[in-house]
């Protein structure tokens, strides 16, 4: 199996090698300072040297500018130095992916306490399960995206209680797609946009049944009153992220990234010649800031009547 390092700084920082518990820094004031140290500790505790890494999966956000940039830059530098594959992954779709796996009875998540409120899908249930994935953007705003759940066998939500565990835990059994594209907004506006999207969807789709929207991510519980405006559609609210699930969370985050980029995860170093079809599928790694910068280009100075400007003597 490939040696894969995961680095994410979209909320605090999480650093870990697949198969091992990650190092988590929850203090956003110091996590950037500790990042390089934690990367070294994570690699060493896994019994590896930096040159042994095959893949580096880095979180591309969405998240605040400074912290997110530090993680992406560190991962790019390490990938260049070790000739490892560099793969980006946003945190929102990975959170939706995890909830879909939980609904389908993935046994890896059976002991993840913060997911206990998430209900497992049942056979002949006409309810359509959606996930509102969020991340705290500060200033009373959230990064968010609304995802629909897709089963790759072509069916609707099914009861997996009688399905063999080895079939349930295959990560390709589920997938997610965006219904509301990734953005930043105030919680009350997010609710309004969800209602508008589902109303439009109802008029253009033959699907029947009700919706259940589970909400997950850092900042979700902070705006619980706003989520009540979703009415009967509101499911559970989980104040946690995929990377809060420890070693299992790292694994799911990596699965999501590898699948989205068409990477097998096999023990193959990145080709700097670009002649590998697999390498060609890997998307460019760029941070998702979403919020416009506070600094802007100033307006030009007003023209003064009959003023010829300054000239050199």
Tab-separated table of N, CA and C in Angstrom, residues 92-147:
chain	number	residue	atom	x	y	z
A	92	UNK	N	-15.253	19.971	2.313
A	92	UNK	CA	-16.712	19.887	2.309
A	92	UNK	C	-17.217	18.610	1.647
A	93	UNK	N	-16.717	18.284	0.471
A	93	UNK	CA	-17.186	17.064	-0.187
A	93	UNK	C	-16.765	15.823	0.585
A	94	UNK	N	-15.622	15.886	1.275
A	94	UNK	CA	-15.194	14.750	2.094
A	94	UNK	C	-16.134	14.537	3.270
A	95	UNK	N	-16.658	15.628	3.827
A	95	UNK	CA	-17.629	15.498	4.918
A	95	UNK	C	-18.926	14.861	4.422
A	96	UNK	N	-19.378	15.273	3.244
A	96	UNK	CA	-20.575	14.673	2.660
A	96	UNK	C	-20.341	13.201	2.338
A	97	UNK	N	-19.167	12.891	1.853
A	97	UNK	CA	-18.784	11.509	1.546
A	97	UNK	C	-18.870	10.655	2.807
A	98	UNK	N	-18.332	11.171	3.923
A	98	UNK	CA	-18.355	10.425	5.180
A	98	UNK	C	-19.779	10.157	5.645
A	99	UNK	N	-20.661	11.168	5.568
A	99	UNK	CA	-22.045	10.954	5.993
A	99	UNK	C	-22.735	9.923	5.115
A	100	UNK	N	-22.448	9.921	3.827
A	100	UNK	CA	-23.034	8.915	2.943
A	100	UNK	C	-22.573	7.515	3.328
A	101	UNK	N	-21.292	7.375	3.631
A	101	UNK	CA	-20.780	6.085	4.077
A	101	UNK	C	-21.449	5.649	5.375
A	102	UNK	N	-21.638	6.588	6.290
A	102	UNK	CA	-22.291	6.277	7.559
A	102	UNK	C	-23.725	5.818	7.326
A	103	UNK	N	-24.458	6.509	6.458
A	103	UNK	CA	-25.848	6.123	6.177
A	103	UNK	C	-25.927	4.732	5.559
A	104	UNK	N	-24.884	4.351	4.829
A	104	UNK	CA	-24.874	3.037	4.190
A	104	UNK	C	-24.262	1.954	5.075
A	105	UNK	N	-23.994	2.292	6.328
A	105	UNK	CA	-23.564	1.284	7.290
A	105	UNK	C	-22.102	0.916	7.242
A	106	UNK	N	-21.239	1.811	6.788
A	106	UNK	CA	-19.805	1.531	6.755
A	106	UNK	C	-19.312	1.242	8.173
A	107	UNK	N	-18.781	0.046	8.372
A	107	UNK	CA	-18.393	-0.397	9.706
A	107	UNK	C	-17.195	0.355	10.267
A	108	UNK	N	-16.428	0.996	9.423
A	108	UNK	CA	-15.290	1.762	9.936
A	108	UNK	C	-15.748	2.917	10.814
A	109	UNK	N	-16.994	3.372	10.605
A	109	UNK	CA	-17.510	4.532	11.333
A	109	UNK	C	-18.427	4.147	12.486
A	110	UNK	N	-18.509	2.858	12.784
A	110	UNK	CA	-19.455	2.401	13.812
A	110	UNK	C	-19.105	2.918	15.203
A	111	UNK	N	-17.830	3.198	15.453
A	111	UNK	CA	-17.412	3.675	16.778
A	111	UNK	C	-17.147	5.178	16.811
A	112	UNK	N	-17.479	5.880	15.748
A	112	UNK	CA	-17.282	7.333	15.707
A	112	UNK	C	-18.453	8.001	16.406
A	113	UNK	N	-18.227	8.459	17.636
A	113	UNK	CA	-19.322	8.906	18.492
A	113	UNK	C	-20.075	10.098	17.932
A	114	UNK	N	-19.385	11.038	17.313
A	114	UNK	CA	-20.109	12.228	16.856
A	114	UNK	C	-21.038	11.930	15.681
A	115	UNK	N	-20.954	10.711	15.117
A	115	UNK	CA	-21.852	10.321	14.029
A	115	UNK	C	-23.021	9.463	14.502
A	116	UNK	N	-23.124	9.219	15.813
A	116	UNK	CA	-24.221	8.394	16.323
A	116	UNK	C	-25.600	8.910	15.915
A	117	UNK	N	-25.843	10.240	15.865
A	117	UNK	CA	-27.191	10.710	15.491
A	117	UNK	C	-27.558	10.458	14.029
A	118	UNK	N	-26.581	10.138	13.188
A	118	UNK	CA	-26.854	9.946	11.758
A	118	UNK	C	-27.575	8.621	11.556
A	119	UNK	N	-28.752	8.677	10.956
A	119	UNK	CA	-29.559	7.480	10.764
A	119	UNK	C	-29.112	6.705	9.529
A	120	UNK	N	-29.134	5.377	9.661
A	120	UNK	CA	-28.788	4.524	8.532
A	120	UNK	C	-29.958	4.457	7.560
A	121	UNK	N	-29.658	4.453	6.277
A	121	UNK	CA	-30.698	4.389	5.254
A	121	UNK	C	-31.427	3.052	5.319
A	122	UNK	N	-32.713	3.079	4.994
A	122	UNK	CA	-33.539	1.875	5.047
A	122	UNK	C	-34.140	1.585	3.683
A	123	UNK	N	-34.435	0.314	3.481
A	123	UNK	CA	-35.010	-0.119	2.215
A	123	UNK	C	-36.405	0.468	2.030
A	124	UNK	N	-36.738	0.806	0.786
A	124	UNK	CA	-38.058	1.341	0.427
A	124	UNK	C	-38.350	2.689	1.086
A	125	UNK	N	-37.319	3.373	1.525
A	125	UNK	CA	-37.497	4.700	2.112
A	125	UNK	C	-37.432	5.730	0.987
A	126	UNK	N	-38.504	6.483	0.816
A	126	UNK	CA	-38.546	7.466	-0.270
A	126	UNK	C	-37.850	8.771	0.092
A	127	UNK	N	-37.345	8.861	1.323
A	127	UNK	CA	-36.662	10.080	1.747
A	127	UNK	C	-35.347	10.248	0.990
A	128	UNK	N	-35.125	11.433	0.507
A	128	UNK	CA	-33.890	11.740	-0.207
A	128	UNK	C	-32.923	12.404	0.762
A	129	UNK	N	-31.774	11.788	0.963
A	129	UNK	CA	-30.816	12.265	1.956
A	129	UNK	C	-29.835	13.251	1.328
A	130	UNK	N	-29.777	14.442	1.916
A	130	UNK	CA	-28.851	15.481	1.481
A	130	UNK	C	-27.918	15.832	2.630
A	131	UNK	N	-26.777	16.390	2.291
A	131	UNK	CA	-25.815	16.828	3.303
A	131	UNK	C	-25.444	18.279	3.059
A	132	UNK	N	-25.624	19.098	4.087
A	132	UNK	CA	-25.116	20.467	4.064
A	132	UNK	C	-23.785	20.447	4.802
A	133	UNK	N	-22.699	20.513	4.051
A	133	UNK	CA	-21.363	20.507	4.641
A	133	UNK	C	-20.891	21.943	4.819
A	134	UNK	N	-20.377	22.254	6.013
A	134	UNK	CA	-19.975	23.627	6.314
A	134	UNK	C	-18.590	23.655	6.952
A	135	UNK	N	-18.005	24.826	6.960
A	135	UNK	CA	-16.782	25.093	7.707
A	135	UNK	C	-16.836	26.541	8.166
A	136	UNK	N	-16.410	26.784	9.391
A	136	UNK	CA	-16.510	28.115	9.980
A	136	UNK	C	-15.655	29.112	9.198
A	137	UNK	N	-16.298	30.168	8.716
A	137	UNK	CA	-15.592	31.212	7.969
A	137	UNK	C	-15.397	32.474	8.799
A	138	UNK	N	-15.822	32.417	10.082
A	138	UNK	CA	-15.756	33.583	10.965
A	138	UNK	C	-16.669	34.690	10.439
A	139	UNK	N	-16.688	35.806	11.131
A	139	UNK	CA	-17.524	36.954	10.748
A	139	UNK	C	-18.992	36.552	10.554
A	140	UNK	N	-19.434	35.561	11.330
A	140	UNK	CA	-20.811	35.062	11.286
A	140	UNK	C	-21.175	34.459	9.934
A	141	UNK	N	-20.172	33.988	9.219
A	141	UNK	CA	-20.401	33.351	7.928
A	141	UNK	C	-19.893	31.914	7.945
A	142	UNK	N	-20.340	31.149	6.949
A	142	UNK	CA	-19.920	29.765	6.795
A	142	UNK	C	-19.521	29.508	5.346
A	143	UNK	N	-18.468	28.717	5.171
A	143	UNK	CA	-18.239	28.097	3.874
A	143	UNK	C	-19.213	26.926	3.801
A	144	UNK	N	-19.805	26.697	2.649
A	144	UNK	CA	-20.812	25.634	2.604
A	144	UNK	C	-20.978	25.093	1.194
A	145	UNK	N	-21.597	23.921	1.117
A	145	UNK	CA	-22.078	23.338	-0.141
A	145	UNK	C	-23.135	22.316	0.232
A	146	UNK	N	-24.143	22.169	-0.618
A	146	UNK	CA	-25.208	21.185	-0.404
A	146	UNK	C	-24.987	20.024	-1.359
A	147	UNK	N	-24.984	18.808	-0.802
A	147	UNK	CA	-24.682	17.617	-1.595
A	147	UNK	C	-25.838	16.629	-1.589
